[in-house]
Amino acid sequence: MSYRTALSEVLTGLAGPVAEAAAVRGRFPRGAVTALGHAGLLGLTVSTECGGGGRGLPEAVDVVARTARVCPATAAVLQSHYTAVAVIEAHGGPWLRTEIAAGRHLASLALAESEEGGMGEGDGDGPAADSQLLVPRSVATRSGEVVALRARKQRVVAAGEADLYVWSSRPLAAPDGLTLWAVPAHAPDLFVPARPGAAGPRGSATSTVFADPVLVPAEAMLGADGAGLDVVLRTVLPWLLELRAAAETRRPPVLDPAMGAALDPALGPTLAPASDPGSARRPAGFLAAS
C-alpha cells in the first residue's frame, strides 16, 4: 500500500471526526495520531533499514498538506514530529529509530525559549520565534553518566502527549553553539501546565514544558556537544519551514461555533486565554502514557 493510500484511509476513517473534536473542544487528536502510527506514517521518513518508509521531506510535506485540509491540529503535530525525526534519523540510535518506524513513538520539538518579558507562549510563529531556536538559555550539567537539564521550553506541540522531545541546551563543555538531546516524555520532573496555552491550532496541545531539572543519560545527546546549532540550521529550520508552509497554504479556516467566526487554525481563538494556574501541572508524559 502506498503512503498516500494509507493516509487517505486514516483521514477518511478517523481524522474527520477527530478534527471536529479538536477544533470545537480543543481535544488532542490521539485517535488520528495512533492511526497514523499503525499505518506507517509516523515512520514515513525513517530509513528502511530500521523498518521505516525511507521517504524524505517532499513526502512529509505532502502528508502534512493533505492532513491540514482535514485536521489542522493533526497537521501541526506531524510538522513537529517529522522535523524531530529528521534530527533523530541523523543522530539517534537504532532502537529509537525502530520504535518511531513501528509507530510507537510520537516525537516533538522542545527548542524555543523566550527571554523574560519577551516573546511568550501564544505569540505565534515567525522569524522572531524561529530565531529563538538558535540561542538556548537552558542549562545542562553533567554528573558522571547523568545530565541534568533545566529549562522552560515554549510552544511545544503535543506537550504532554508526545513520547519524546528533541531538546536543546547550552553545551556541556563546548565554548559555543548548542547541544541537542532526546528527552523521554516519561522522565521524572518534566511537566506541562494543567491547562495548555493558546499557541498553535486548537487541539494540538501546544504549550510550555518545564524541566527543573529533568535527568537524562549522557548517551541521550544527539550529535556532538555544541554541534546542535549546525543541526538546527541545516535540518530543523529547513524541515520546519517547508512543513509549516505546506500546512498554512492548504488548510481552510475553522469555524468555531462558540464564537461564530472563522479562525486561523495556526493561531486559534484571538480571545485572551484563561489564566494558566502555575501551581497546577501534570507530568509531561501523563497523557502519552494513558
PDB file of C-alpha atoms in Angstrom:
ATOM      1  CA  MET A   1       0.000   0.000   0.000  1.00  0.00           C
ATOM      2  CA  SER A   2       1.364   3.442  -0.897  1.00  0.00           C
ATOM      3  CA  TYR A   3       1.689   6.083   1.792  1.00  0.00           C
ATOM      4  CA  ARG A   4      -0.953   8.185   0.020  1.00  0.00           C
ATOM      5  CA  THR A   5      -3.470   5.362   0.107  1.00  0.00           C
ATOM      6  CA  ALA A   6      -2.705   4.730   3.778  1.00  0.00           C
ATOM      7  CA  LEU A   7      -3.105   8.438   4.546  1.00  0.00           C
ATOM      8  CA  SER A   8      -6.416   8.627   2.689  1.00  0.00           C
ATOM      9  CA  GLU A   9      -7.770   5.759   4.770  1.00  0.00           C
ATOM     10  CA  VAL A  10      -6.703   7.441   8.001  1.00  0.00           C
ATOM     11  CA  LEU A  11      -8.149  10.809   7.011  1.00  0.00           C
ATOM     12  CA  THR A  12     -11.418   9.270   5.864  1.00  0.00           C
ATOM     13  CA  GLY A  13     -11.862   6.926   8.789  1.00  0.00           C
ATOM     14  CA  LEU A  14     -10.641   8.951  11.736  1.00  0.00           C
ATOM     15  CA  ALA A  15      -9.269  12.405  11.156  1.00  0.00           C
ATOM     16  CA  GLY A  16     -12.593  13.935  10.105  1.00  0.00           C
ATOM     17  CA  PRO A  17     -14.464  13.229  13.352  1.00  0.00           C
ATOM     18  CA  VAL A  18     -11.291  13.843  15.336  1.00  0.00           C
ATOM     19  CA  ALA A  19     -10.845  17.194  13.585  1.00  0.00           C
ATOM     20  CA  GLU A  20     -14.224  18.369  14.830  1.00  0.00           C
ATOM     21  CA  ALA A  21     -13.375  17.411  18.406  1.00  0.00           C
ATOM     22  CA  ALA A  22     -10.015  19.186  18.106  1.00  0.00           C
ATOM     23  CA  ALA A  23     -11.403  22.381  16.561  1.00  0.00           C
ATOM     24  CA  VAL A  24     -14.501  22.694  18.736  1.00  0.00           C
ATOM     25  CA  ARG A  25     -13.416  21.213  22.060  1.00  0.00           C
ATOM     26  CA  GLY A  26      -9.647  21.539  21.825  1.00  0.00           C
ATOM     27  CA  ARG A  27      -9.171  17.783  22.203  1.00  0.00           C
ATOM     28  CA  PHE A  28      -5.818  16.328  21.165  1.00  0.00           C
ATOM     29  CA  PRO A  29      -6.273  14.103  18.045  1.00  0.00           C
ATOM     30  CA  ARG A  30      -4.986  10.969  19.747  1.00  0.00           C
ATOM     31  CA  GLY A  31      -7.087   8.646  17.563  1.00  0.00           C
ATOM     32  CA  ALA A  32      -5.653  10.134  14.377  1.00  0.00           C
ATOM     33  CA  VAL A  33      -2.078  10.018  15.685  1.00  0.00           C
ATOM     34  CA  THR A  34      -2.473   6.372  16.705  1.00  0.00           C
ATOM     35  CA  ALA A  35      -3.929   5.515  13.296  1.00  0.00           C
ATOM     36  CA  LEU A  36      -1.066   7.318  11.555  1.00  0.00           C
ATOM     37  CA  GLY A  37       1.359   5.215  13.575  1.00  0.00           C
ATOM     38  CA  HIS A  38      -0.389   1.960  12.697  1.00  0.00           C
ATOM     39  CA  ALA A  39      -0.432   2.956   9.019  1.00  0.00           C
ATOM     40  CA  GLY A  40       3.320   3.535   8.984  1.00  0.00           C
ATOM     41  CA  LEU A  41       3.011   7.288   8.501  1.00  0.00           C
ATOM     42  CA  LEU A  42       4.760   8.309  11.720  1.00  0.00           C
ATOM     43  CA  GLY A  43       7.689   6.256  10.436  1.00  0.00           C
ATOM     44  CA  LEU A  44       7.406   7.538   6.872  1.00  0.00           C
ATOM     45  CA  THR A  45      10.781   9.306   6.938  1.00  0.00           C
ATOM     46  CA  VAL A  46      12.687   6.693   8.946  1.00  0.00           C
ATOM     47  CA  SER A  47      15.126   4.649   6.874  1.00  0.00           C
ATOM     48  CA  THR A  48      14.006   1.258   5.566  1.00  0.00           C
ATOM     49  CA  GLU A  49      16.840  -0.459   7.451  1.00  0.00           C
ATOM     50  CA  CYS A  50      15.006   0.441  10.669  1.00  0.00           C
ATOM     51  CA  GLY A  51      11.616  -0.563   9.269  1.00  0.00           C
ATOM     52  CA  GLY A  52      10.513   2.894   8.162  1.00  0.00           C
ATOM     53  CA  GLY A  53       9.177   4.161   4.863  1.00  0.00           C
ATOM     54  CA  GLY A  54      12.509   5.545   3.674  1.00  0.00           C
ATOM     55  CA  ARG A  55      10.872   8.734   2.385  1.00  0.00           C
ATOM     56  CA  GLY A  56      12.077  12.324   2.696  1.00  0.00           C
ATOM     57  CA  LEU A  57      10.940  15.908   3.081  1.00  0.00           C
ATOM     58  CA  PRO A  58       8.836  16.046  -0.127  1.00  0.00           C
ATOM     59  CA  GLU A  59       6.652  13.159   1.042  1.00  0.00           C
ATOM     60  CA  ALA A  60       6.402  14.617   4.541  1.00  0.00           C
ATOM     61  CA  VAL A  61       5.272  17.923   3.013  1.00  0.00           C
ATOM     62  CA  ASP A  62       2.623  16.053   1.019  1.00  0.00           C
ATOM     63  CA  VAL A  63       1.313  14.290   4.133  1.00  0.00           C
ATOM     64  CA  VAL A  64       1.156  17.496   6.162  1.00  0.00           C
ATOM     65  CA  ALA A  65      -0.541  19.453   3.361  1.00  0.00           C
ATOM     66  CA  ARG A  66      -3.225  16.797   2.834  1.00  0.00           C
ATOM     67  CA  THR A  67      -3.779  16.374   6.560  1.00  0.00           C
ATOM     68  CA  ALA A  68      -4.112  20.129   7.097  1.00  0.00           C
ATOM     69  CA  ARG A  69      -7.162  20.193   4.805  1.00  0.00           C
ATOM     70  CA  VAL A  70      -8.928  17.845   7.213  1.00  0.00           C
ATOM     71  CA  CYS A  71      -7.430  18.452  10.669  1.00  0.00           C
ATOM     72  CA  PRO A  72      -5.096  21.393  11.363  1.00  0.00           C
ATOM     73  CA  ALA A  73      -4.253  20.032  14.819  1.00  0.00           C
ATOM     74  CA  THR A  74      -3.029  16.714  13.421  1.00  0.00           C
ATOM     75  CA  ALA A  75      -1.053  18.573  10.736  1.00  0.00           C
ATOM     76  CA  ALA A  76       0.677  20.668  13.420  1.00  0.00           C
ATOM     77  CA  VAL A  77       1.589  17.512  15.315  1.00  0.00           C
ATOM     78  CA  LEU A  78       3.047  15.987  12.144  1.00  0.00           C
ATOM     79  CA  GLN A  79       5.079  19.126  11.410  1.00  0.00           C
ATOM     80  CA  SER A  80       6.865  18.871  14.732  1.00  0.00           C
ATOM     81  CA  HIS A  81       7.123  15.084  14.582  1.00  0.00           C
ATOM     82  CA  TYR A  82       8.676  14.880  11.120  1.00  0.00           C
ATOM     83  CA  THR A  83      11.160  17.650  11.948  1.00  0.00           C
ATOM     84  CA  ALA A  84      12.188  15.922  15.170  1.00  0.00           C
ATOM     85  CA  VAL A  85      12.511  12.607  13.322  1.00  0.00           C
ATOM     86  CA  ALA A  86      14.847  14.224  10.774  1.00  0.00           C
ATOM     87  CA  VAL A  87      17.202  15.026  13.658  1.00  0.00           C
ATOM     88  CA  ILE A  88      16.816  11.563  15.189  1.00  0.00           C
ATOM     89  CA  GLU A  89      17.441   9.888  11.831  1.00  0.00           C
ATOM     90  CA  ALA A  90      20.777  11.659  11.577  1.00  0.00           C
ATOM     91  CA  HIS A  91      21.907  11.355  15.200  1.00  0.00           C
ATOM     92  CA  GLY A  92      19.680   8.923  17.115  1.00  0.00           C
ATOM     93  CA  GLY A  93      20.330   5.299  17.917  1.00  0.00           C
ATOM     94  CA  PRO A  94      18.796   2.335  16.065  1.00  0.00           C
ATOM     95  CA  TRP A  95      16.406   1.370  18.900  1.00  0.00           C
ATOM     96  CA  LEU A  96      14.744   4.785  18.919  1.00  0.00           C
ATOM     97  CA  ARG A  97      14.529   4.917  15.137  1.00  0.00           C
ATOM     98  CA  THR A  98      12.963   1.457  15.078  1.00  0.00           C
ATOM     99  CA  GLU A  99      10.367   2.489  17.665  1.00  0.00           C
ATOM    100  CA  ILE A 100       9.399   5.506  15.568  1.00  0.00           C
ATOM    101  CA  ALA A 101       9.293   3.399  12.404  1.00  0.00           C
ATOM    102  CA  ALA A 102       6.908   0.990  14.144  1.00  0.00           C
ATOM    103  CA  GLY A 103       4.569   3.869  15.048  1.00  0.00           C
ATOM    104  CA  ARG A 104       5.173   3.503  18.784  1.00  0.00           C
ATOM    105  CA  HIS A 105       6.841   6.877  19.332  1.00  0.00           C
ATOM    106  CA  LEU A 106       5.462  10.344  18.645  1.00  0.00           C
ATOM    107  CA  ALA A 107       8.297  12.871  18.639  1.00  0.00           C
ATOM    108  CA  SER A 108       8.154  16.624  19.103  1.00  0.00           C
ATOM    109  CA  LEU A 109      10.447  19.658  19.269  1.00  0.00           C
ATOM    110  CA  ALA A 110      11.301  21.400  22.545  1.00  0.00           C
ATOM    111  CA  LEU A 111      13.657  24.074  21.277  1.00  0.00           C
ATOM    112  CA  ALA A 112      12.063  27.516  21.549  1.00  0.00           C
ATOM    113  CA  GLU A 113      12.612  29.681  24.616  1.00  0.00           C
ATOM    114  CA  SER A 114      11.917  33.308  25.424  1.00  0.00           C
ATOM    115  CA  GLU A 115      13.691  35.975  27.348  1.00  0.00           C
ATOM    116  CA  GLU A 116      11.900  37.304  30.393  1.00  0.00           C
ATOM    117  CA  GLY A 117       9.440  39.921  29.236  1.00  0.00           C
ATOM    118  CA  GLY A 118       9.972  38.953  25.589  1.00  0.00           C
ATOM    119  CA  MET A 119       8.038  36.707  23.299  1.00  0.00           C
ATOM    120  CA  GLY A 120       5.929  34.365  25.351  1.00  0.00           C
ATOM    121  CA  GLU A 121       3.593  31.490  24.970  1.00  0.00           C
ATOM    122  CA  GLY A 122       0.882  32.186  22.450  1.00  0.00           C
ATOM    123  CA  ASP A 123       2.884  34.749  20.446  1.00  0.00           C
ATOM    124  CA  GLY A 124       2.849  32.512  17.383  1.00  0.00           C
ATOM    125  CA  ASP A 125       5.431  31.556  14.793  1.00  0.00           C
ATOM    126  CA  GLY A 126       7.620  33.592  12.520  1.00  0.00           C
ATOM    127  CA  PRO A 127      11.221  34.804  12.146  1.00  0.00           C
ATOM    128  CA  ALA A 128      11.425  36.116  15.726  1.00  0.00           C
ATOM    129  CA  ALA A 129      10.159  32.821  17.102  1.00  0.00           C
ATOM    130  CA  ASP A 130      12.450  30.774  14.862  1.00  0.00           C
ATOM    131  CA  SER A 131      15.486  32.827  15.918  1.00  0.00           C
ATOM    132  CA  GLN A 132      14.934  31.617  19.473  1.00  0.00           C
ATOM    133  CA  LEU A 133      15.861  28.112  18.334  1.00  0.00           C
ATOM    134  CA  LEU A 134      19.447  29.258  17.811  1.00  0.00           C
ATOM    135  CA  VAL A 135      20.283  30.603  21.282  1.00  0.00           C
ATOM    136  CA  PRO A 136      19.054  28.387  24.121  1.00  0.00           C
ATOM    137  CA  ARG A 137      19.219  29.717  27.663  1.00  0.00           C
ATOM    138  CA  SER A 138      18.643  26.312  29.253  1.00  0.00           C
ATOM    139  CA  VAL A 139      21.485  24.726  31.154  1.00  0.00           C
ATOM    140  CA  ALA A 140      22.872  21.190  31.009  1.00  0.00           C
ATOM    141  CA  THR A 141      25.019  19.893  33.870  1.00  0.00           C
ATOM    142  CA  ARG A 142      26.755  16.515  33.780  1.00  0.00           C
ATOM    143  CA  SER A 143      27.467  14.338  36.795  1.00  0.00           C
ATOM    144  CA  GLY A 144      29.020  11.043  35.783  1.00  0.00           C
ATOM    145  CA  GLU A 145      26.773   9.451  33.169  1.00  0.00           C
ATOM    146  CA  VAL A 146      23.732  11.573  34.043  1.00  0.00           C
ATOM    147  CA  VAL A 147      22.866  15.023  32.687  1.00  0.00           C
ATOM    148  CA  ALA A 148      20.506  17.463  34.404  1.00  0.00           C
ATOM    149  CA  LEU A 149      18.555  19.733  32.034  1.00  0.00           C
ATOM    150  CA  ARG A 150      16.891  22.883  33.352  1.00  0.00           C
ATOM    151  CA  ALA A 151      14.639  24.858  31.023  1.00  0.00           C
ATOM    152  CA  ARG A 152      11.267  26.348  30.214  1.00  0.00           C
ATOM    153  CA  LYS A 153      10.520  25.434  26.625  1.00  0.00           C
ATOM    154  CA  GLN A 154       7.851  27.409  24.769  1.00  0.00           C
ATOM    155  CA  ARG A 155       5.362  26.452  22.046  1.00  0.00           C
ATOM    156  CA  VAL A 156       6.000  22.713  22.295  1.00  0.00           C
ATOM    157  CA  VAL A 157       3.486  20.905  20.073  1.00  0.00           C
ATOM    158  CA  ALA A 158       1.931  17.785  21.630  1.00  0.00           C
ATOM    159  CA  ALA A 159       3.170  18.868  25.056  1.00  0.00           C
ATOM    160  CA  GLY A 160       2.179  16.113  27.449  1.00  0.00           C
ATOM    161  CA  GLU A 161       1.141  13.920  24.519  1.00  0.00           C
ATOM    162  CA  ALA A 162       4.419  13.145  22.738  1.00  0.00           C
ATOM    163  CA  ASP A 163       6.633  10.242  23.762  1.00  0.00           C
ATOM    164  CA  LEU A 164       9.908  12.042  23.094  1.00  0.00           C
ATOM    165  CA  TYR A 165      11.196  15.608  22.813  1.00  0.00           C
ATOM    166  CA  VAL A 166      14.175  16.790  20.799  1.00  0.00           C
ATOM    167  CA  TRP A 167      15.530  19.249  23.358  1.00  0.00           C
ATOM    168  CA  SER A 168      18.200  21.954  23.165  1.00  0.00           C
ATOM    169  CA  SER A 169      20.534  23.336  25.799  1.00  0.00           C
ATOM    170  CA  ARG A 170      23.739  25.233  26.157  1.00  0.00           C
ATOM    171  CA  PRO A 171      26.745  22.977  25.572  1.00  0.00           C
ATOM    172  CA  LEU A 172      28.180  20.949  28.418  1.00  0.00           C
ATOM    173  CA  ALA A 173      31.774  21.942  27.687  1.00  0.00           C
ATOM    174  CA  ALA A 174      31.996  23.360  24.168  1.00  0.00           C
ATOM    175  CA  PRO A 175      32.707  27.115  24.082  1.00  0.00           C
ATOM    176  CA  ASP A 176      29.744  27.953  21.872  1.00  0.00           C
ATOM    177  CA  GLY A 177      26.847  26.521  19.883  1.00  0.00           C
ATOM    178  CA  LEU A 178      24.140  24.371  21.430  1.00  0.00           C
ATOM    179  CA  THR A 179      23.586  20.716  22.252  1.00  0.00           C
ATOM    180  CA  LEU A 180      20.586  18.539  21.364  1.00  0.00           C
ATOM    181  CA  TRP A 181      19.099  15.765  23.487  1.00  0.00           C
ATOM    182  CA  ALA A 182      16.478  13.055  23.133  1.00  0.00           C
ATOM    183  CA  VAL A 183      14.348  13.519  26.247  1.00  0.00           C
ATOM    184  CA  PRO A 184      11.697  10.865  27.007  1.00  0.00           C
ATOM    185  CA  ALA A 185       8.359  12.350  27.990  1.00  0.00           C
ATOM    186  CA  HIS A 186       8.031   9.976  30.942  1.00  0.00           C
ATOM    187  CA  ALA A 187      11.217  11.307  32.574  1.00  0.00           C
ATOM    188  CA  PRO A 188      10.576  12.413  36.172  1.00  0.00           C
ATOM    189  CA  ASP A 189      10.300  16.155  36.868  1.00  0.00           C
ATOM    190  CA  LEU A 190       9.215  17.018  33.331  1.00  0.00           C
ATOM    191  CA  PHE A 191       5.947  18.976  33.450  1.00  0.00           C
ATOM    192  CA  VAL A 192       3.454  20.845  31.298  1.00  0.00           C
ATOM    193  CA  PRO A 193       0.782  23.216  32.635  1.00  0.00           C
ATOM    194  CA  ALA A 194      -2.509  21.603  33.594  1.00  0.00           C
ATOM    195  CA  ARG A 195      -4.152  23.919  31.064  1.00  0.00           C
ATOM    196  CA  PRO A 196      -2.443  24.213  27.646  1.00  0.00           C
ATOM    197  CA  GLY A 197      -1.514  27.601  26.263  1.00  0.00           C
ATOM    198  CA  ALA A 198      -3.163  29.403  23.358  1.00  0.00           C
ATOM    199  CA  ALA A 199      -0.442  28.866  20.757  1.00  0.00           C
ATOM    200  CA  GLY A 200      -0.924  26.602  17.752  1.00  0.00           C
ATOM    201  CA  PRO A 201      -4.116  25.146  16.296  1.00  0.00           C
ATOM    202  CA  ARG A 202      -6.774  24.150  18.790  1.00  0.00           C
ATOM    203  CA  GLY A 203      -6.279  20.572  19.881  1.00  0.00           C
ATOM    204  CA  SER A 204      -2.553  20.478  19.069  1.00  0.00           C
ATOM    205  CA  ALA A 205      -1.652  20.619  22.789  1.00  0.00           C
ATOM    206  CA  THR A 206       0.853  23.386  22.078  1.00  0.00           C
ATOM    207  CA  SER A 207       2.129  24.589  25.438  1.00  0.00           C
ATOM    208  CA  THR A 208       5.120  25.089  27.706  1.00  0.00           C
ATOM    209  CA  VAL A 209       7.281  22.240  29.013  1.00  0.00           C
ATOM    210  CA  PHE A 210       9.180  22.727  32.268  1.00  0.00           C
ATOM    211  CA  ALA A 211      12.305  20.864  33.379  1.00  0.00           C
ATOM    212  CA  ASP A 212      13.515  21.724  36.869  1.00  0.00           C
ATOM    213  CA  PRO A 213      15.599  19.674  36.278  1.00  0.00           C
ATOM    214  CA  VAL A 214      14.975  16.563  34.212  1.00  0.00           C
ATOM    215  CA  LEU A 215      17.652  13.868  34.361  1.00  0.00           C
ATOM    216  CA  VAL A 216      18.684  12.001  31.213  1.00  0.00           C
ATOM    217  CA  PRO A 217      21.575   9.643  30.465  1.00  0.00           C
ATOM    218  CA  ALA A 218      24.589  11.259  28.845  1.00  0.00           C
ATOM    219  CA  GLU A 219      24.063   8.974  25.863  1.00  0.00           C
ATOM    220  CA  ALA A 220      20.796  10.830  25.152  1.00  0.00           C
ATOM    221  CA  MET A 221      22.886  13.506  23.436  1.00  0.00           C
ATOM    222  CA  LEU A 222      22.054  13.828  19.733  1.00  0.00           C
ATOM    223  CA  GLY A 223      25.272  14.532  17.866  1.00  0.00           C
ATOM    224  CA  ALA A 224      28.318  16.154  19.428  1.00  0.00           C
ATOM    225  CA  ASP A 225      28.370  18.632  22.288  1.00  0.00           C
ATOM    226  CA  GLY A 226      27.989  22.126  20.846  1.00  0.00           C
ATOM    227  CA  ALA A 227      27.229  20.849  17.332  1.00  0.00           C
ATOM    228  CA  GLY A 228      23.469  21.302  17.596  1.00  0.00           C
ATOM    229  CA  LEU A 229      23.476  24.764  16.068  1.00  0.00           C
ATOM    230  CA  ASP A 230      24.542  23.312  12.735  1.00  0.00           C
ATOM    231  CA  VAL A 231      21.788  20.681  13.027  1.00  0.00           C
ATOM    232  CA  VAL A 232      19.178  23.365  13.699  1.00  0.00           C
ATOM    233  CA  LEU A 233      20.331  25.468  10.757  1.00  0.00           C
ATOM    234  CA  ARG A 234      20.765  22.611   8.260  1.00  0.00           C
ATOM    235  CA  THR A 235      17.961  20.278   9.323  1.00  0.00           C
ATOM    236  CA  VAL A 236      15.432  21.698  11.783  1.00  0.00           C
ATOM    237  CA  LEU A 237      14.708  25.047  10.144  1.00  0.00           C
ATOM    238  CA  PRO A 238      14.524  23.749   6.536  1.00  0.00           C
ATOM    239  CA  TRP A 239      12.123  20.960   7.533  1.00  0.00           C
ATOM    240  CA  LEU A 240      10.078  23.125   9.870  1.00  0.00           C
ATOM    241  CA  LEU A 241       9.654  25.971   7.398  1.00  0.00           C
ATOM    242  CA  GLU A 242       8.706  23.693   4.496  1.00  0.00           C
ATOM    243  CA  LEU A 243       6.189  21.758   6.586  1.00  0.00           C
ATOM    244  CA  ARG A 244       4.713  24.881   8.129  1.00  0.00           C
ATOM    245  CA  ALA A 245       4.252  26.442   4.701  1.00  0.00           C
ATOM    246  CA  ALA A 246       2.547  23.282   3.444  1.00  0.00           C
ATOM    247  CA  ALA A 247       0.037  23.359   6.284  1.00  0.00           C
ATOM    248  CA  GLU A 248      -0.687  27.058   6.139  1.00  0.00           C
ATOM    249  CA  THR A 249      -1.285  27.218   2.390  1.00  0.00           C
ATOM    250  CA  ARG A 250      -3.563  24.171   2.162  1.00  0.00           C
ATOM    251  CA  ARG A 251      -5.891  24.327   5.142  1.00  0.00           C
ATOM    252  CA  PRO A 252      -9.163  26.276   5.276  1.00  0.00           C
ATOM    253  CA  PRO A 253     -10.256  28.418   8.209  1.00  0.00           C
ATOM    254  CA  VAL A 254     -12.048  26.577  11.001  1.00  0.00           C
ATOM    255  CA  LEU A 255     -15.445  27.732  12.147  1.00  0.00           C
ATOM    256  CA  ASP A 256     -15.702  27.876  15.925  1.00  0.00           C
ATOM    257  CA  PRO A 257     -19.399  27.556  16.771  1.00  0.00           C
ATOM    258  CA  ALA A 258     -18.835  29.023  20.212  1.00  0.00           C
ATOM    259  CA  MET A 259     -17.537  32.261  18.725  1.00  0.00           C
ATOM    260  CA  GLY A 260     -19.466  32.359  15.476  1.00  0.00           C
ATOM    261  CA  ALA A 261     -16.440  33.404  13.468  1.00  0.00           C
ATOM    262  CA  ALA A 262     -13.806  31.843  11.258  1.00  0.00           C
ATOM    263  CA  LEU A 263     -10.467  31.388  12.976  1.00  0.00           C
ATOM    264  CA  ASP A 264      -6.994  30.957  11.582  1.00  0.00           C
ATOM    265  CA  PRO A 265      -6.093  27.409  12.713  1.00  0.00           C
ATOM    266  CA  ALA A 266      -2.484  28.468  13.187  1.00  0.00           C
ATOM    267  CA  LEU A 267      -3.468  30.994  15.805  1.00  0.00           C
ATOM    268  CA  GLY A 268      -6.533  29.570  17.492  1.00  0.00           C
ATOM    269  CA  PRO A 269      -9.031  31.896  19.179  1.00  0.00           C
ATOM    270  CA  THR A 270      -7.998  35.526  19.356  1.00  0.00           C
ATOM    271  CA  LEU A 271      -9.617  35.957  22.726  1.00  0.00           C
ATOM    272  CA  ALA A 272      -7.278  36.120  25.693  1.00  0.00           C
ATOM    273  CA  PRO A 273      -6.770  32.637  27.147  1.00  0.00           C
ATOM    274  CA  ALA A 274      -7.780  31.791  30.655  1.00  0.00           C
ATOM    275  CA  SER A 275      -5.019  32.320  33.178  1.00  0.00           C
ATOM    276  CA  ASP A 276      -2.593  29.459  33.488  1.00  0.00           C
ATOM    277  CA  PRO A 277      -2.530  28.159  37.050  1.00  0.00           C
ATOM    278  CA  GLY A 278       1.209  27.969  37.567  1.00  0.00           C
ATOM    279  CA  SER A 279       0.915  25.638  40.515  1.00  0.00           C
ATOM    280  CA  ALA A 280      -1.256  23.136  38.665  1.00  0.00           C
ATOM    281  CA  ARG A 281       0.939  20.950  36.489  1.00  0.00           C
ATOM    282  CA  ARG A 282       0.859  17.439  35.143  1.00  0.00           C
ATOM    283  CA  PRO A 283       3.744  15.200  34.138  1.00  0.00           C
ATOM    284  CA  ALA A 284       4.760  15.783  30.502  1.00  0.00           C
ATOM    285  CA  GLY A 285       4.261  12.116  29.720  1.00  0.00           C
ATOM    286  CA  PHE A 286       0.952  11.785  31.551  1.00  0.00           C
ATOM    287  CA  LEU A 287      -1.372  11.648  28.571  1.00  0.00           C
ATOM    288  CA  ALA A 288       1.108   9.872  26.344  1.00  0.00           C
ATOM    289  CA  ALA A 289       1.194   7.057  28.815  1.00  0.00           C
ATOM    290  CA  SER A 290      -2.569   6.745  29.109  1.00  0.00           C
TER     291      SER A 290
END
